[in-house]
Amino acid sequence: MFAPLEGIRVVDLTSSLAGPYCTELLAALGADVVKVEHPQRGDESRAWGPRFFEGGSVMFFAANASKRSLALDVKAPAGKEALLRLVRRADVFVQSLRPGTAERLGLGAVALREESPRLVYCTIGAFGRTGPLRDRAGYDPLMQAAGGIVSVTGEADRPGVRVGVSLVDQGTGLWAAFGVLAALHERGSTGTGRTVDVSLYETTVALAPYQLTATLAGAPPPGRHGTAFPLIAPYEVFATSDGELMIAAANDRLYAALCDALDLPGLAADPRFATNPERVARREELAELLRPRLREESSATWLERLGRAGVPAAPVQDLAQVAAAEQTRALGLVQALAGVRTIAPPLSLDGERVLHRSPPPLLG
């Protein structure tokens, strides 16, 4: 099994999703992750939702594989001393405590690096280490609201909605793992650790680079476009006779191929839709001309025809369909852990899927 981080010990003082997802990724790559939890309640995500396995919820199961659990009250002298002994033998310390809590407990970056100068210290925060909101706590949906994602998600004539997956939490976990790996790489030549800072708010803002770049250049804030992509047309979901298809005609050549596959040669030659900027300007007018034709045939029929024409398209599937899909199976994305089927990390090396090494731990 591929384990490039074998021999690296990570002390994980995180809860919820962003921090645990970061350390789960490190564990999947071979790190020895010791998850430090409160002796009575453990990680709060153990209680998020109905019981899923002996150790807690499906949320906890999906973000804490390949770890060991150590039950410690780090506010008690004996618990703190036990944690410090662990830190002295560790390579990485990851914490997501409320702002200022780590420093108040004597577990801040400066204090712990005095215990171990080689330590890579990672803080996963809510609004970041500075600024007027630095002391506020936060969760994924709050950041989607404060960071603009809700404002661009949903239909134009309806209130904004949150993205249906924990995009900000998992994105922040990825950035945290990325920063930790970079700091470990640098430590190989310098011998000293770094302090890695990431936050949910920074991740959220970074998820909208082209929208914010346009806004900074003076464009009005973008609105909601449903399934459509506001910079390309046609590039949205269309109904068929038995389902829905996402069609992505990303350039003029693909638009012409789409019209040909739909037996609509007149649209390909129509000067109103000759270039992508013109199609974007008349997005709804064009969509109204495409919709009746697409409703005439099944999704399977259109997928076959569009595939032959080289036009990118995909069915809108629910998660049960995704779980059962042949592509999911072929990639080995579903992994069994202690009798539970879950999702393996989306990473392969030399053609080998990186897998979780063990199921999530029971508390302590």
mmCIF file of C-alpha atoms in Angstrom, residues 48-303:
data_model
loop_
_atom_site.group_PDB
_atom_site.id
_atom_site.type_symbol
_atom_site.label_atom_id
_atom_site.label_comp_id
_atom_site.label_asym_id
_atom_site.label_seq_id
_atom_site.Cartn_x
_atom_site.Cartn_y
_atom_site.Cartn_z
ATOM 1 C CA TRP A 48 -24.235 14.848 13.843
ATOM 2 C CA GLY A 49 -27.119 12.771 12.564
ATOM 3 C CA PRO A 50 -28.447 9.339 13.479
ATOM 4 C CA ARG A 51 -26.075 6.678 14.790
ATOM 5 C CA PHE A 52 -24.330 5.102 11.831
ATOM 6 C CA PHE A 53 -21.911 2.709 13.484
ATOM 7 C CA GLU A 54 -20.777 1.998 17.020
ATOM 8 C CA GLY A 55 -18.604 5.096 17.089
ATOM 9 C CA GLY A 56 -21.076 7.694 15.872
ATOM 10 C CA SER A 57 -22.537 9.363 12.813
ATOM 11 C CA VAL A 58 -21.958 8.950 9.093
ATOM 12 C CA MET A 59 -20.311 12.389 9.133
ATOM 13 C CA PHE A 60 -17.727 11.176 11.626
ATOM 14 C CA PHE A 61 -17.216 7.913 9.738
ATOM 15 C CA ALA A 62 -16.542 9.728 6.469
ATOM 16 C CA ALA A 63 -13.842 12.053 7.854
ATOM 17 C CA ASN A 64 -11.878 10.058 10.427
ATOM 18 C CA ALA A 65 -10.664 6.847 8.818
ATOM 19 C CA SER A 66 -7.163 5.507 9.519
ATOM 20 C CA LYS A 67 -6.781 7.384 12.816
ATOM 21 C CA ARG A 68 -6.287 6.422 16.451
ATOM 22 C CA SER A 69 -8.276 8.150 19.187
ATOM 23 C CA LEU A 70 -6.842 9.422 22.460
ATOM 24 C CA ALA A 71 -9.343 10.681 25.056
ATOM 25 C CA LEU A 72 -7.803 13.624 26.927
ATOM 26 C CA ASP A 73 -9.114 16.634 28.812
ATOM 27 C CA VAL A 74 -6.466 19.074 27.632
ATOM 28 C CA LYS A 75 -7.718 21.703 30.088
ATOM 29 C CA ALA A 76 -6.689 19.503 33.013
ATOM 30 C CA PRO A 77 -2.990 19.588 34.019
ATOM 31 C CA ALA A 78 -2.510 15.848 33.557
ATOM 32 C CA GLY A 79 -4.247 15.897 30.182
ATOM 33 C CA LYS A 80 -2.206 18.822 28.945
ATOM 34 C CA GLU A 81 1.038 17.203 30.048
ATOM 35 C CA ALA A 82 0.102 14.004 28.235
ATOM 36 C CA LEU A 83 -0.595 16.032 25.106
ATOM 37 C CA LEU A 84 2.756 17.822 25.363
ATOM 38 C CA ARG A 85 4.573 14.490 25.643
ATOM 39 C CA LEU A 86 2.846 13.438 22.453
ATOM 40 C CA VAL A 87 3.725 16.722 20.737
ATOM 41 C CA ARG A 88 7.423 16.302 21.540
ATOM 42 C CA ARG A 89 7.440 13.131 19.437
ATOM 43 C CA ALA A 90 5.199 14.491 16.693
ATOM 44 C CA ASP A 91 5.914 16.046 13.293
ATOM 45 C CA VAL A 92 2.608 17.857 12.764
ATOM 46 C CA PHE A 93 0.036 19.442 15.078
ATOM 47 C CA VAL A 94 -3.344 20.425 13.616
ATOM 48 C CA GLN A 95 -5.921 22.329 15.650
ATOM 49 C CA SER A 96 -9.277 23.949 14.937
ATOM 50 C CA LEU A 97 -10.106 25.348 18.380
ATOM 51 C CA ARG A 98 -12.078 28.564 18.689
ATOM 52 C CA PRO A 99 -9.920 31.676 18.116
ATOM 53 C CA GLY A 100 -7.551 32.327 21.016
ATOM 54 C CA THR A 101 -8.296 29.033 22.793
ATOM 55 C CA ALA A 102 -5.066 27.291 21.809
ATOM 56 C CA GLU A 103 -2.959 30.205 23.052
ATOM 57 C CA ARG A 104 -4.958 30.432 26.288
ATOM 58 C CA LEU A 105 -4.330 26.734 26.931
ATOM 59 C CA GLY A 106 -0.630 27.047 26.198
ATOM 60 C CA LEU A 107 -1.040 25.115 22.946
ATOM 61 C CA GLY A 108 -0.340 27.910 20.463
ATOM 62 C CA ALA A 109 2.294 27.712 17.760
ATOM 63 C CA VAL A 110 4.961 29.590 19.734
ATOM 64 C CA ALA A 111 4.523 27.468 22.850
ATOM 65 C CA LEU A 112 4.528 24.151 21.042
ATOM 66 C CA ARG A 113 7.487 25.018 18.863
ATOM 67 C CA GLU A 114 9.449 25.624 22.046
ATOM 68 C CA GLU A 115 8.687 22.004 22.860
ATOM 69 C CA SER A 116 9.671 20.889 19.332
ATOM 70 C CA PRO A 117 11.285 23.324 16.860
ATOM 71 C CA ARG A 118 10.720 20.799 14.035
ATOM 72 C CA LEU A 119 6.958 20.843 14.540
ATOM 73 C CA VAL A 120 4.720 21.843 11.630
ATOM 74 C CA TYR A 121 1.809 23.644 13.282
ATOM 75 C CA CYS A 122 -1.456 24.058 11.383
ATOM 76 C CA THR A 123 -4.361 26.256 12.462
ATOM 77 C CA ILE A 124 -7.731 25.799 10.758
ATOM 78 C CA GLY A 125 -9.851 28.821 11.571
ATOM 79 C CA ALA A 126 -13.184 30.339 10.669
ATOM 80 C CA PHE A 127 -12.587 33.906 9.446
ATOM 81 C CA GLY A 128 -8.783 33.905 9.504
ATOM 82 C CA ARG A 129 -6.024 35.060 11.825
ATOM 83 C CA THR A 130 -6.591 38.803 11.426
ATOM 84 C CA GLY A 131 -9.322 41.312 10.580
ATOM 85 C CA PRO A 132 -12.500 42.469 12.356
ATOM 86 C CA LEU A 133 -14.112 38.990 12.235
ATOM 87 C CA ARG A 134 -11.074 37.018 13.422
ATOM 88 C CA ASP A 135 -12.641 36.115 16.786
ATOM 89 C CA ARG A 136 -15.873 34.712 15.372
ATOM 90 C CA ALA A 137 -16.616 31.036 15.068
ATOM 91 C CA GLY A 138 -17.952 29.651 11.822
ATOM 92 C CA TYR A 139 -19.336 26.684 9.933
ATOM 93 C CA ASP A 140 -19.540 25.807 6.236
ATOM 94 C CA PRO A 141 -23.028 27.260 5.521
ATOM 95 C CA LEU A 142 -22.170 30.515 7.317
ATOM 96 C CA MET A 143 -19.143 30.899 5.054
ATOM 97 C CA GLN A 144 -21.161 30.104 1.942
ATOM 98 C CA ALA A 145 -23.428 32.990 2.976
ATOM 99 C CA ALA A 146 -20.724 35.459 4.063
ATOM 100 C CA GLY A 147 -18.354 34.588 1.221
ATOM 101 C CA GLY A 148 -20.819 35.050 -1.628
ATOM 102 C CA ILE A 149 -21.474 31.448 -2.690
ATOM 103 C CA VAL A 150 -25.158 31.594 -1.722
ATOM 104 C CA SER A 151 -25.550 34.768 -3.803
ATOM 105 C CA VAL A 152 -24.543 32.922 -6.999
ATOM 106 C CA THR A 153 -26.222 29.560 -6.312
ATOM 107 C CA GLY A 154 -29.814 28.786 -7.272
ATOM 108 C CA GLU A 155 -32.352 30.132 -9.717
ATOM 109 C CA ALA A 156 -32.456 33.812 -10.701
ATOM 110 C CA ASP A 157 -36.027 34.393 -9.513
ATOM 111 C CA ARG A 158 -35.696 32.522 -6.202
ATOM 112 C CA PRO A 159 -33.698 33.017 -2.983
ATOM 113 C CA GLY A 160 -30.109 31.820 -2.999
ATOM 114 C CA VAL A 161 -29.267 28.376 -1.639
ATOM 115 C CA ARG A 162 -26.234 26.697 -0.114
ATOM 116 C CA VAL A 163 -24.295 24.200 -2.175
ATOM 117 C CA GLY A 164 -25.570 20.757 -1.199
ATOM 118 C CA VAL A 165 -22.152 19.368 -0.246
ATOM 119 C CA SER A 166 -19.681 20.625 2.369
ATOM 120 C CA LEU A 167 -17.609 22.393 -0.249
ATOM 121 C CA VAL A 168 -15.978 24.930 2.067
ATOM 122 C CA ASP A 169 -15.105 22.469 4.837
ATOM 123 C CA GLN A 170 -13.550 19.938 2.506
ATOM 124 C CA GLY A 171 -11.839 22.625 0.446
ATOM 125 C CA THR A 172 -10.293 24.064 3.601
ATOM 126 C CA GLY A 173 -9.167 20.587 4.645
ATOM 127 C CA LEU A 174 -7.460 20.182 1.277
ATOM 128 C CA TRP A 175 -5.657 23.534 1.621
ATOM 129 C CA ALA A 176 -4.572 22.598 5.153
ATOM 130 C CA ALA A 177 -3.151 19.275 3.956
ATOM 131 C CA PHE A 178 -1.454 21.057 1.037
ATOM 132 C CA GLY A 179 0.171 23.554 3.419
ATOM 133 C CA VAL A 180 1.290 20.824 5.815
ATOM 134 C CA LEU A 181 2.917 18.843 2.998
ATOM 135 C CA ALA A 182 4.709 21.963 1.749
ATOM 136 C CA ALA A 183 6.003 22.723 5.261
ATOM 137 C CA LEU A 184 7.167 19.130 5.736
ATOM 138 C CA HIS A 185 9.004 19.279 2.420
ATOM 139 C CA GLU A 186 10.747 22.517 3.419
ATOM 140 C CA ARG A 187 11.618 21.091 6.844
ATOM 141 C CA GLY A 188 13.653 18.417 5.081
ATOM 142 C CA SER A 189 16.209 21.074 4.168
ATOM 143 C CA THR A 190 15.831 23.607 7.001
ATOM 144 C CA GLY A 191 15.210 21.313 9.964
ATOM 145 C CA THR A 192 12.567 23.660 11.369
ATOM 146 C CA GLY A 193 8.790 23.721 11.140
ATOM 147 C CA ARG A 194 6.348 26.332 9.901
ATOM 148 C CA THR A 195 3.010 27.658 11.058
ATOM 149 C CA VAL A 196 0.333 26.932 8.451
ATOM 150 C CA ASP A 197 -2.797 29.120 8.589
ATOM 151 C CA VAL A 198 -5.969 28.385 6.669
ATOM 152 C CA SER A 199 -9.567 29.404 7.252
ATOM 153 C CA LEU A 200 -13.035 28.662 5.986
ATOM 154 C CA TYR A 201 -13.546 32.266 4.872
ATOM 155 C CA GLU A 202 -10.331 32.381 2.837
ATOM 156 C CA THR A 203 -11.251 29.131 1.117
ATOM 157 C CA THR A 204 -14.717 30.475 0.296
ATOM 158 C CA VAL A 205 -13.376 33.675 -1.259
ATOM 159 C CA ALA A 206 -10.788 31.694 -3.231
ATOM 160 C CA LEU A 207 -13.539 29.499 -4.695
ATOM 161 C CA ALA A 208 -14.878 32.429 -6.726
ATOM 162 C CA PRO A 209 -11.751 33.776 -8.471
ATOM 163 C CA TYR A 210 -13.154 34.778 -11.859
ATOM 164 C CA GLN A 211 -16.389 36.198 -10.407
ATOM 165 C CA LEU A 212 -14.472 38.334 -7.914
ATOM 166 C CA THR A 213 -11.897 39.365 -10.510
ATOM 167 C CA ALA A 214 -14.702 40.703 -12.709
ATOM 168 C CA THR A 215 -16.321 42.442 -9.725
ATOM 169 C CA LEU A 216 -13.004 44.047 -8.749
ATOM 170 C CA ALA A 217 -12.726 45.327 -12.321
ATOM 171 C CA GLY A 218 -16.043 47.139 -11.942
ATOM 172 C CA ALA A 219 -18.566 44.610 -13.199
ATOM 173 C CA PRO A 220 -21.808 44.270 -11.200
ATOM 174 C CA PRO A 221 -21.893 41.346 -8.774
ATOM 175 C CA PRO A 222 -22.929 38.177 -10.639
ATOM 176 C CA GLY A 223 -26.349 36.776 -9.893
ATOM 177 C CA ARG A 224 -27.809 33.283 -9.876
ATOM 178 C CA HIS A 225 -28.079 31.295 -13.104
ATOM 179 C CA GLY A 226 -29.374 27.916 -11.961
ATOM 180 C CA THR A 227 -27.429 25.170 -13.723
ATOM 181 C CA ALA A 228 -26.128 27.562 -16.383
ATOM 182 C CA PHE A 229 -22.555 28.804 -16.526
ATOM 183 C CA PRO A 230 -22.755 32.567 -17.104
ATOM 184 C CA LEU A 231 -19.693 32.810 -19.374
ATOM 185 C CA ILE A 232 -20.617 30.121 -21.933
ATOM 186 C CA ALA A 233 -23.818 29.166 -23.794
ATOM 187 C CA PRO A 234 -25.331 26.677 -24.200
ATOM 188 C CA TYR A 235 -23.818 25.283 -21.004
ATOM 189 C CA GLU A 236 -26.624 24.130 -18.706
ATOM 190 C CA VAL A 237 -29.103 21.390 -17.865
ATOM 191 C CA PHE A 238 -31.861 20.575 -20.356
ATOM 192 C CA ALA A 239 -34.869 18.294 -19.832
ATOM 193 C CA THR A 240 -35.240 15.225 -22.052
ATOM 194 C CA SER A 241 -38.263 12.961 -22.456
ATOM 195 C CA ASP A 242 -37.249 10.914 -19.391
ATOM 196 C CA GLY A 243 -34.680 12.908 -17.431
ATOM 197 C CA GLU A 244 -32.158 15.716 -17.601
ATOM 198 C CA LEU A 245 -28.832 16.267 -19.336
ATOM 199 C CA MET A 246 -26.039 18.703 -18.642
ATOM 200 C CA ILE A 247 -24.783 19.897 -22.031
ATOM 201 C CA ALA A 248 -21.518 21.811 -22.314
ATOM 202 C CA ALA A 249 -21.003 23.325 -25.756
ATOM 203 C CA ALA A 250 -17.907 25.198 -24.656
ATOM 204 C CA ASN A 251 -16.873 26.760 -27.984
ATOM 205 C CA ASP A 252 -18.174 27.602 -31.442
ATOM 206 C CA ARG A 253 -17.116 24.250 -32.901
ATOM 207 C CA LEU A 254 -18.975 22.311 -30.202
ATOM 208 C CA TYR A 255 -22.014 24.532 -30.630
ATOM 209 C CA ALA A 256 -22.117 23.694 -34.332
ATOM 210 C CA ALA A 257 -21.713 19.994 -33.510
ATOM 211 C CA LEU A 258 -24.560 20.228 -31.000
ATOM 212 C CA CYS A 259 -26.879 21.779 -33.562
ATOM 213 C CA ASP A 260 -25.934 19.066 -36.039
ATOM 214 C CA ALA A 261 -26.615 16.287 -33.492
ATOM 215 C CA LEU A 262 -29.995 17.840 -32.707
ATOM 216 C CA ASP A 263 -30.879 18.137 -36.418
ATOM 217 C CA LEU A 264 -31.109 21.922 -36.055
ATOM 218 C CA PRO A 265 -28.814 23.189 -38.830
ATOM 219 C CA GLY A 266 -30.638 26.509 -38.949
ATOM 220 C CA LEU A 267 -29.468 27.374 -35.427
ATOM 221 C CA ALA A 268 -25.850 26.727 -36.329
ATOM 222 C CA ALA A 269 -26.115 29.214 -39.221
ATOM 223 C CA ASP A 270 -28.166 31.787 -37.323
ATOM 224 C CA PRO A 271 -26.045 34.979 -37.044
ATOM 225 C CA ARG A 272 -27.634 35.766 -33.669
ATOM 226 C CA PHE A 273 -25.754 32.800 -32.198
ATOM 227 C CA ALA A 274 -22.598 32.812 -34.319
ATOM 228 C CA THR A 275 -20.115 33.316 -31.460
ATOM 229 C CA ASN A 276 -20.081 32.536 -27.770
ATOM 230 C CA PRO A 277 -20.393 36.202 -26.656
ATOM 231 C CA GLU A 278 -23.501 36.518 -28.851
ATOM 232 C CA ARG A 279 -24.925 33.273 -27.464
ATOM 233 C CA VAL A 280 -24.274 34.410 -23.892
ATOM 234 C CA ALA A 281 -26.064 37.687 -24.586
ATOM 235 C CA ARG A 282 -29.066 35.715 -25.903
ATOM 236 C CA ARG A 283 -28.769 32.730 -23.558
ATOM 237 C CA GLU A 284 -32.454 32.358 -22.720
ATOM 238 C CA GLU A 285 -33.570 32.971 -26.300
ATOM 239 C CA LEU A 286 -31.259 30.190 -27.472
ATOM 240 C CA ALA A 287 -32.279 27.835 -24.676
ATOM 241 C CA GLU A 288 -35.949 28.244 -25.589
ATOM 242 C CA LEU A 289 -35.129 27.097 -29.110
ATOM 243 C CA LEU A 290 -33.194 24.039 -27.893
ATOM 244 C CA ARG A 291 -35.562 22.841 -25.166
ATOM 245 C CA PRO A 292 -38.458 21.529 -27.315
ATOM 246 C CA ARG A 293 -36.114 19.422 -29.449
ATOM 247 C CA LEU A 294 -34.313 17.913 -26.445
ATOM 248 C CA ARG A 295 -37.636 16.946 -24.848
ATOM 249 C CA GLU A 296 -38.483 14.810 -27.866
ATOM 250 C CA GLU A 297 -35.984 12.022 -27.129
ATOM 251 C CA SER A 298 -34.675 10.109 -24.112
ATOM 252 C CA SER A 299 -31.494 10.920 -22.253
ATOM 253 C CA ALA A 300 -29.891 7.701 -23.519
ATOM 254 C CA THR A 301 -30.666 8.611 -27.114
ATOM 255 C CA TRP A 302 -29.205 12.068 -26.772
ATOM 256 C CA LEU A 303 -26.126 10.814 -24.912
#
